[in-house]
């Protein structure tokens, strides 16, 4: 592990020299790439230097303890500190998902359960919007298909970070664990007998692709325009502003009708299509190493779920990592950090174990 760190320290020093050269910043794309890598390495270098310094301090304290027993307690404190730094360094060296710093397109889709499922999809959307607000991210509804009772049959939202952030704190790094089937247990608003029902909604999270990352041949697209409609088929537009784009090679279909402008709807649809194509390409490339990336369930079936929201007990359970808490009301208000961190920790532990087995 420490041999690898020495190499990273050399790379960090080299990047520092490059970034100090004004000529490097003439190429903004390259400068951003170098800055990103420098920011990734800085916590590793700082932690390693602290680890080395703590080792020196332990040696000094042990020598002093031979003459003065009071230094024995300091040795124990320093050893504890060094153990914590060792663990932090191990975690920092876990291979990172190259998409961790990307923004995402998050989609919520109602599944089994009719109107109750659509209402729950609306609850999930609000939960993610509030979480984004808490952490300072920007959100933009790209398209939404509302249900008759105010829920959502399906909705797509772009989630973007504002400015720079610490490694591992990007939008994809935190939200990628949300993809899958979310199950709810509660008394629906449509239930007159007070019985608890179970329904589900699906969440799909994909890193948003830049145009340069996904090349789309215009000849591979079939673009249809039509009039948008609201709940119950009520016309909400008198022009053909809604857009449906079919990517012929893959069969992917994306529709957008949220905006009054056909051009805006087309741009939103292309953003969603690019993110889906990027995700599909990444999944194909990583198919043989699927343990390196969690798959997301795309069928909204109550029996296949990653998480359960139990309203009578105010309980939230993540079935992948065994996380359970009794603050469902706070979670739905956007307090997702503890639950997401449990997934991050489990993922890191699995990668560390895999790295240990390989070694």
GROMACS .gro file of C-alpha atoms in nm:
model
  359
    1UNK     CA    1   0.000   0.000   0.000
    2UNK     CA    2   0.273   0.245   0.096
    3UNK     CA    3   0.471   0.183  -0.223
    4UNK     CA    4   0.161   0.291  -0.414
    5UNK     CA    5   0.141   0.606  -0.200
    6UNK     CA    6   0.501   0.700  -0.281
    7UNK     CA    7   0.415   0.685  -0.651
    8UNK     CA    8   0.108   0.904  -0.595
    9UNK     CA    9   0.319   1.157  -0.403
   10UNK     CA   10   0.550   1.181  -0.703
   11UNK     CA   11   0.253   1.230  -0.935
   12UNK     CA   12   0.110   1.496  -0.699
   13UNK     CA   13   0.440   1.688  -0.702
   14UNK     CA   14   0.457   1.669  -1.081
   15UNK     CA   15   0.100   1.798  -1.114
   16UNK     CA   16   0.183   2.087  -0.879
   17UNK     CA   17   0.469   2.191  -1.108
   18UNK     CA   18   0.252   2.167  -1.418
   19UNK     CA   19  -0.029   2.372  -1.265
   20UNK     CA   20   0.221   2.642  -1.166
   21UNK     CA   21   0.307   2.688  -1.534
   22UNK     CA   22   0.085   2.961  -1.688
   23UNK     CA   23   0.117   2.797  -2.029
   24UNK     CA   24  -0.077   2.494  -1.904
   25UNK     CA   25  -0.385   2.708  -1.839
   26UNK     CA   26  -0.403   2.814  -2.204
   27UNK     CA   27  -0.570   2.478  -2.260
   28UNK     CA   28  -0.866   2.502  -2.023
   29UNK     CA   29  -0.983   2.144  -2.078
   30UNK     CA   30  -0.639   2.006  -1.991
   31UNK     CA   31  -0.607   2.243  -1.693
   32UNK     CA   32  -0.940   2.119  -1.554
   33UNK     CA   33  -0.827   1.759  -1.596
   34UNK     CA   34  -0.500   1.828  -1.411
   35UNK     CA   35  -0.677   2.021  -1.136
   36UNK     CA   36  -0.926   1.738  -1.087
   37UNK     CA   37  -0.649   1.480  -1.050
   38UNK     CA   38  -0.454   1.712  -0.817
   39UNK     CA   39  -0.762   1.751  -0.595
   40UNK     CA   40  -0.806   1.371  -0.586
   41UNK     CA   41  -0.447   1.315  -0.474
   42UNK     CA   42  -0.421   1.598  -0.219
   43UNK     CA   43  -0.613   1.420   0.066
   44UNK     CA   44  -0.402   1.106   0.011
   45UNK     CA   45  -0.075   1.300   0.028
   46UNK     CA   46  -0.186   1.500   0.336
   47UNK     CA   47  -0.301   1.187   0.521
   48UNK     CA   48   0.021   1.002   0.438
   49UNK     CA   49   0.234   1.291   0.564
   50UNK     CA   50   0.035   1.295   0.888
   51UNK     CA   51   0.082   0.917   0.917
   52UNK     CA   52   0.457   0.951   0.873
   53UNK     CA   53   0.477   1.239   1.124
   54UNK     CA   54   0.274   1.044   1.379
   55UNK     CA   55   0.516   0.752   1.343
   56UNK     CA   56   0.808   0.983   1.421
   57UNK     CA   57   0.620   1.128   1.719
   58UNK     CA   58   0.555   0.777   1.858
   59UNK     CA   59   0.927   0.698   1.841
   60UNK     CA   60   1.014   1.019   2.025
   61UNK     CA   61   0.744   0.965   2.290
   62UNK     CA   62   0.866   0.610   2.356
   63UNK     CA   63   1.220   0.733   2.414
   64UNK     CA   64   1.098   1.000   2.654
   65UNK     CA   65   0.879   0.746   2.836
   66UNK     CA   66   1.192   0.557   2.940
   67UNK     CA   67   1.283   0.852   3.164
   68UNK     CA   68   0.937   0.991   3.235
   69UNK     CA   69   0.643   0.744   3.268
   70UNK     CA   70   0.395   1.027   3.200
   71UNK     CA   71   0.480   0.997   2.830
   72UNK     CA   72   0.340   0.641   2.822
   73UNK     CA   73  -0.015   0.779   2.794
   74UNK     CA   74   0.093   1.000   2.504
   75UNK     CA   75   0.232   0.694   2.325
   76UNK     CA   76  -0.110   0.524   2.348
   77UNK     CA   77  -0.287   0.834   2.214
   78UNK     CA   78  -0.045   0.861   1.923
   79UNK     CA   79  -0.078   0.490   1.842
   80UNK     CA   80  -0.455   0.526   1.833
   81UNK     CA   81  -0.422   0.831   1.607
   82UNK     CA   82  -0.187   0.643   1.374
   83UNK     CA   83  -0.427   0.348   1.350
   84UNK     CA   84  -0.704   0.588   1.250
   85UNK     CA   85  -0.479   0.750   0.988
   86UNK     CA   86  -0.387   0.405   0.853
   87UNK     CA   87  -0.753   0.317   0.806
   88UNK     CA   88  -0.828   0.654   0.647
   89UNK     CA   89  -0.538   0.604   0.407
   90UNK     CA   90  -0.665   0.259   0.312
   91UNK     CA   91  -1.009   0.404   0.236
   92UNK     CA   92  -0.859   0.688   0.031
   93UNK     CA   93  -0.671   0.432  -0.178
   94UNK     CA   94  -0.987   0.238  -0.268
   95UNK     CA   95  -1.026   0.258  -0.649
   96UNK     CA   96  -1.276   0.530  -0.728
   97UNK     CA   97  -1.559   0.522  -0.976
   98UNK     CA   98  -1.443   0.748  -1.263
   99UNK     CA   99  -1.795   0.893  -1.281
  100UNK     CA  100  -1.804   1.001  -0.914
  101UNK     CA  101  -1.766   1.371  -0.997
  102UNK     CA  102  -2.038   1.370  -1.263
  103UNK     CA  103  -2.380   1.528  -1.233
  104UNK     CA  104  -2.676   1.293  -1.277
  105UNK     CA  105  -3.016   1.250  -1.433
  106UNK     CA  106  -3.249   1.090  -1.181
  107UNK     CA  107  -3.574   0.929  -1.294
  108UNK     CA  108  -3.862   0.820  -1.073
  109UNK     CA  109  -4.129   0.594  -1.219
  110UNK     CA  110  -4.451   0.468  -1.062
  111UNK     CA  111  -4.489   0.090  -1.059
  112UNK     CA  112  -4.735  -0.153  -0.905
  113UNK     CA  113  -4.999   0.009  -0.693
  114UNK     CA  114  -5.183   0.244  -0.929
  115UNK     CA  115  -5.247   0.594  -0.797
  116UNK     CA  116  -5.083   0.510  -0.463
  117UNK     CA  117  -4.760   0.423  -0.645
  118UNK     CA  118  -4.776   0.752  -0.835
  119UNK     CA  119  -4.824   0.941  -0.508
  120UNK     CA  120  -4.525   0.759  -0.359
  121UNK     CA  121  -4.319   0.848  -0.668
  122UNK     CA  122  -4.406   1.210  -0.590
  123UNK     CA  123  -4.287   1.161  -0.231
  124UNK     CA  124  -3.956   1.022  -0.356
  125UNK     CA  125  -3.912   1.313  -0.596
  126UNK     CA  126  -3.967   1.564  -0.315
  127UNK     CA  127  -3.724   1.368  -0.094
  128UNK     CA  128  -3.448   1.397  -0.355
  129UNK     CA  129  -3.522   1.764  -0.427
  130UNK     CA  130  -3.500   1.844  -0.055
  131UNK     CA  131  -3.180   1.645  -0.017
  132UNK     CA  132  -3.027   1.833  -0.309
  133UNK     CA  133  -3.129   2.160  -0.147
  134UNK     CA  134  -2.969   2.054   0.183
  135UNK     CA  135  -2.631   1.978   0.023
  136UNK     CA  136  -2.638   2.279  -0.210
  137UNK     CA  137  -2.701   2.108  -0.544
  138UNK     CA  138  -2.905   2.255  -0.827
  139UNK     CA  139  -3.205   2.065  -0.966
  140UNK     CA  140  -3.398   2.098  -1.290
  141UNK     CA  141  -3.714   1.906  -1.381
  142UNK     CA  142  -3.659   1.788  -1.739
  143UNK     CA  143  -3.992   1.615  -1.790
  144UNK     CA  144  -4.286   1.508  -1.576
  145UNK     CA  145  -4.599   1.303  -1.635
  146UNK     CA  146  -4.838   1.373  -1.348
  147UNK     CA  147  -5.114   1.144  -1.226
  148UNK     CA  148  -5.475   1.244  -1.161
  149UNK     CA  149  -5.426   1.277  -0.782
  150UNK     CA  150  -5.109   1.488  -0.798
  151UNK     CA  151  -4.846   1.216  -0.799
  152UNK     CA  152  -4.614   1.126  -1.085
  153UNK     CA  153  -4.638   0.843  -1.336
  154UNK     CA  154  -4.279   0.927  -1.425
  155UNK     CA  155  -4.049   1.224  -1.383
  156UNK     CA  156  -3.690   1.307  -1.484
  157UNK     CA  157  -3.476   1.558  -1.297
  158UNK     CA  158  -3.120   1.679  -1.359
  159UNK     CA  159  -2.912   1.718  -1.042
  160UNK     CA  160  -2.598   1.932  -1.062
  161UNK     CA  161  -2.328   2.026  -0.814
  162UNK     CA  162  -2.244   2.390  -0.754
  163UNK     CA  163  -1.871   2.462  -0.775
  164UNK     CA  164  -1.598   2.230  -0.647
  165UNK     CA  165  -1.639   1.963  -0.381
  166UNK     CA  166  -1.439   1.711  -0.180
  167UNK     CA  167  -1.352   1.379  -0.348
  168UNK     CA  168  -1.634   1.132  -0.298
  169UNK     CA  169  -1.891   1.407  -0.244
  170UNK     CA  170  -2.000   1.450  -0.607
  171UNK     CA  171  -2.360   1.400  -0.717
  172UNK     CA  172  -2.306   1.058  -0.876
  173UNK     CA  173  -2.081   0.949  -0.587
  174UNK     CA  174  -2.372   0.999  -0.345
  175UNK     CA  175  -2.684   0.929  -0.552
  176UNK     CA  176  -2.569   0.623  -0.749
  177UNK     CA  177  -2.685   0.399  -0.463
  178UNK     CA  178  -3.045   0.521  -0.501
  179UNK     CA  179  -3.110   0.326  -0.821
  180UNK     CA  180  -3.354   0.037  -0.780
  181UNK     CA  181  -3.702  -0.048  -0.655
  182UNK     CA  182  -3.833   0.143  -0.353
  183UNK     CA  183  -4.123  -0.021  -0.167
  184UNK     CA  184  -4.375   0.163   0.050
  185UNK     CA  185  -4.607   0.024   0.318
  186UNK     CA  186  -4.881   0.259   0.434
  187UNK     CA  187  -5.254   0.334   0.428
  188UNK     CA  188  -5.310   0.495   0.086
  189UNK     CA  189  -5.508   0.815   0.046
  190UNK     CA  190  -5.741   0.612  -0.177
  191UNK     CA  191  -5.808   0.348   0.093
  192UNK     CA  192  -6.139   0.394   0.276
  193UNK     CA  193  -6.107   0.092   0.509
  194UNK     CA  194  -5.778   0.197   0.670
  195UNK     CA  195  -5.589  -0.107   0.543
  196UNK     CA  196  -5.212  -0.097   0.489
  197UNK     CA  197  -5.112  -0.147   0.125
  198UNK     CA  198  -4.776  -0.224  -0.032
  199UNK     CA  199  -4.676  -0.059  -0.358
  200UNK     CA  200  -4.353   0.035  -0.532
  201UNK     CA  201  -4.178   0.296  -0.743
  202UNK     CA  202  -3.858   0.265  -0.942
  203UNK     CA  203  -3.559   0.500  -0.936
  204UNK     CA  204  -3.297   0.510  -1.211
  205UNK     CA  205  -2.984   0.721  -1.167
  206UNK     CA  206  -2.742   0.775  -1.455
  207UNK     CA  207  -2.437   1.003  -1.477
  208UNK     CA  208  -2.508   1.291  -1.710
  209UNK     CA  209  -2.298   1.267  -2.024
  210UNK     CA  210  -2.129   1.557  -2.198
  211UNK     CA  211  -2.179   1.577  -2.573
  212UNK     CA  212  -1.813   1.488  -2.628
  213UNK     CA  213  -1.853   1.165  -2.427
  214UNK     CA  214  -2.136   1.018  -2.631
  215UNK     CA  215  -2.132   1.057  -3.007
  216UNK     CA  216  -2.479   1.032  -3.156
  217UNK     CA  217  -2.525   1.012  -3.531
  218UNK     CA  218  -2.830   1.225  -3.627
  219UNK     CA  219  -2.915   0.960  -3.886
  220UNK     CA  220  -2.965   0.713  -3.598
  221UNK     CA  221  -3.248   0.921  -3.453
  222UNK     CA  222  -3.618   0.923  -3.529
  223UNK     CA  223  -3.776   1.239  -3.390
  224UNK     CA  224  -4.154   1.263  -3.355
  225UNK     CA  225  -4.346   1.567  -3.235
  226UNK     CA  226  -4.694   1.568  -3.088
  227UNK     CA  227  -4.920   1.770  -2.862
  228UNK     CA  228  -4.848   1.739  -2.492
  229UNK     CA  229  -5.126   1.639  -2.255
  230UNK     CA  230  -5.191   1.653  -1.884
  231UNK     CA  231  -5.369   1.424  -1.636
  232UNK     CA  232  -5.676   1.261  -1.781
  233UNK     CA  233  -5.579   1.351  -2.133
  234UNK     CA  234  -5.665   1.716  -2.089
  235UNK     CA  235  -5.482   1.920  -2.349
  236UNK     CA  236  -5.231   2.160  -2.199
  237UNK     CA  237  -5.084   2.279  -2.526
  238UNK     CA  238  -5.226   2.372  -2.863
  239UNK     CA  239  -4.904   2.322  -3.060
  240UNK     CA  240  -4.692   2.017  -3.138
  241UNK     CA  241  -4.429   2.096  -2.873
  242UNK     CA  242  -4.384   1.750  -2.718
  243UNK     CA  243  -4.090   1.551  -2.854
  244UNK     CA  244  -4.022   1.179  -2.873
  245UNK     CA  245  -3.673   1.066  -2.976
  246UNK     CA  246  -3.601   0.705  -3.072
  247UNK     CA  247  -3.238   0.593  -3.090
  248UNK     CA  248  -3.268   0.330  -3.363
  249UNK     CA  249  -2.950   0.125  -3.296
  250UNK     CA  250  -3.029   0.072  -2.926
  251UNK     CA  251  -3.408   0.102  -2.933
  252UNK     CA  252  -3.401   0.359  -2.651
  253UNK     CA  253  -3.699   0.595  -2.652
  254UNK     CA  254  -3.709   0.927  -2.467
  255UNK     CA  255  -4.007   1.165  -2.451
  256UNK     CA  256  -4.027   1.519  -2.314
  257UNK     CA  257  -4.327   1.750  -2.295
  258UNK     CA  258  -4.255   1.964  -1.991
  259UNK     CA  259  -4.169   2.284  -2.178
  260UNK     CA  260  -4.386   2.485  -2.417
  261UNK     CA  261  -4.099   2.508  -2.664
  262UNK     CA  262  -4.036   2.215  -2.896
  263UNK     CA  263  -3.665   2.308  -2.904
  264UNK     CA  264  -3.637   2.302  -2.523
  265UNK     CA  265  -3.812   1.965  -2.507
  266UNK     CA  266  -3.576   1.828  -2.772
  267UNK     CA  267  -3.271   1.951  -2.578
  268UNK     CA  268  -3.399   1.791  -2.257
  269UNK     CA  269  -3.471   1.464  -2.436
  270UNK     CA  270  -3.121   1.460  -2.586
  271UNK     CA  271  -2.969   1.511  -2.238
  272UNK     CA  272  -3.162   1.212  -2.105
  273UNK     CA  273  -3.074   1.002  -2.410
  274UNK     CA  274  -2.702   1.082  -2.379
  275UNK     CA  275  -2.699   0.984  -2.011
  276UNK     CA  276  -2.877   0.656  -2.084
  277UNK     CA  277  -2.640   0.571  -2.369
  278UNK     CA  278  -2.339   0.651  -2.148
  279UNK     CA  279  -2.476   0.429  -1.871
  280UNK     CA  280  -2.541   0.147  -2.119
  281UNK     CA  281  -2.187   0.175  -2.256
  282UNK     CA  282  -2.039   0.168  -1.905
  283UNK     CA  283  -2.248  -0.134  -1.807
  284UNK     CA  284  -2.136  -0.321  -2.118
  285UNK     CA  285  -1.772  -0.237  -2.052
  286UNK     CA  286  -1.799  -0.350  -1.690
  287UNK     CA  287  -2.021  -0.653  -1.745
  288UNK     CA  288  -1.742  -0.896  -1.661
  289UNK     CA  289  -1.661  -0.705  -1.341
  290UNK     CA  290  -2.013  -0.632  -1.226
  291UNK     CA  291  -1.910  -0.633  -0.860
  292UNK     CA  292  -1.729  -0.304  -0.927
  293UNK     CA  293  -2.059  -0.128  -0.986
  294UNK     CA  294  -2.400  -0.190  -0.835
  295UNK     CA  295  -2.664  -0.282  -1.089
  296UNK     CA  296  -2.994  -0.098  -1.076
  297UNK     CA  297  -3.325  -0.280  -1.089
  298UNK     CA  298  -3.527  -0.160  -1.386
  299UNK     CA  299  -3.843  -0.364  -1.326
  300UNK     CA  300  -4.073  -0.205  -1.072
  301UNK     CA  301  -4.187  -0.517  -0.888
  302UNK     CA  302  -4.272  -0.519  -0.516
  303UNK     CA  303  -4.071  -0.839  -0.463
  304UNK     CA  304  -3.748  -0.683  -0.595
  305UNK     CA  305  -3.662  -0.391  -0.372
  306UNK     CA  306  -3.358  -0.216  -0.235
  307UNK     CA  307  -3.544  -0.021   0.031
  308UNK     CA  308  -3.869  -0.027   0.225
  309UNK     CA  309  -4.051   0.280   0.364
  310UNK     CA  310  -4.283   0.165   0.645
  311UNK     CA  311  -4.511   0.453   0.748
  312UNK     CA  312  -4.694   0.288   1.044
  313UNK     CA  313  -4.358   0.224   1.218
  314UNK     CA  314  -4.188   0.538   1.082
  315UNK     CA  315  -3.916   0.292   0.968
  316UNK     CA  316  -3.678   0.300   0.672
  317UNK     CA  317  -3.480  -0.013   0.578
  318UNK     CA  318  -3.211  -0.061   0.314
  319UNK     CA  319  -3.204  -0.433   0.235
  320UNK     CA  320  -2.865  -0.430   0.061
  321UNK     CA  321  -2.659  -0.321   0.363
  322UNK     CA  322  -2.891  -0.398   0.655
  323UNK     CA  323  -2.941  -0.031   0.742
  324UNK     CA  324  -3.249   0.043   0.953
  325UNK     CA  325  -3.368   0.363   1.119
  326UNK     CA  326  -3.690   0.497   1.268
  327UNK     CA  327  -3.684   0.848   1.127
  328UNK     CA  328  -3.876   0.797   0.803
  329UNK     CA  329  -4.037   1.140   0.833
  330UNK     CA  330  -3.694   1.306   0.844
  331UNK     CA  331  -3.563   1.093   0.555
  332UNK     CA  332  -3.857   1.195   0.336
  333UNK     CA  333  -3.773   1.554   0.425
  334UNK     CA  334  -3.431   1.505   0.265
  335UNK     CA  335  -3.220   1.374   0.554
  336UNK     CA  336  -3.052   1.100   0.348
  337UNK     CA  337  -2.691   1.129   0.459
  338UNK     CA  338  -2.685   0.843   0.712
  339UNK     CA  339  -2.852   0.601   0.473
  340UNK     CA  340  -2.630   0.695   0.179
  341UNK     CA  341  -2.319   0.677   0.397
  342UNK     CA  342  -2.411   0.322   0.500
  343UNK     CA  343  -2.410   0.226   0.131
  344UNK     CA  344  -2.081   0.410   0.071
  345UNK     CA  345  -1.917   0.234   0.368
  346UNK     CA  346  -2.041  -0.109   0.258
  347UNK     CA  347  -1.917  -0.048  -0.096
  348UNK     CA  348  -1.575   0.064   0.030
  349UNK     CA  349  -1.549  -0.238   0.260
  350UNK     CA  350  -1.629  -0.472  -0.028
  351UNK     CA  351  -1.366  -0.309  -0.248
  352UNK     CA  352  -1.108  -0.327   0.031
  353UNK     CA  353  -1.185  -0.695   0.083
  354UNK     CA  354  -1.156  -0.758  -0.292
  355UNK     CA  355  -0.823  -0.575  -0.301
  356UNK     CA  356  -0.700  -0.783  -0.006
  357UNK     CA  357  -0.800  -1.106  -0.178
  358UNK     CA  358  -0.622  -0.999  -0.496
  359UNK     CA  359  -0.308  -0.917  -0.298
   0.00000   0.00000   0.00000
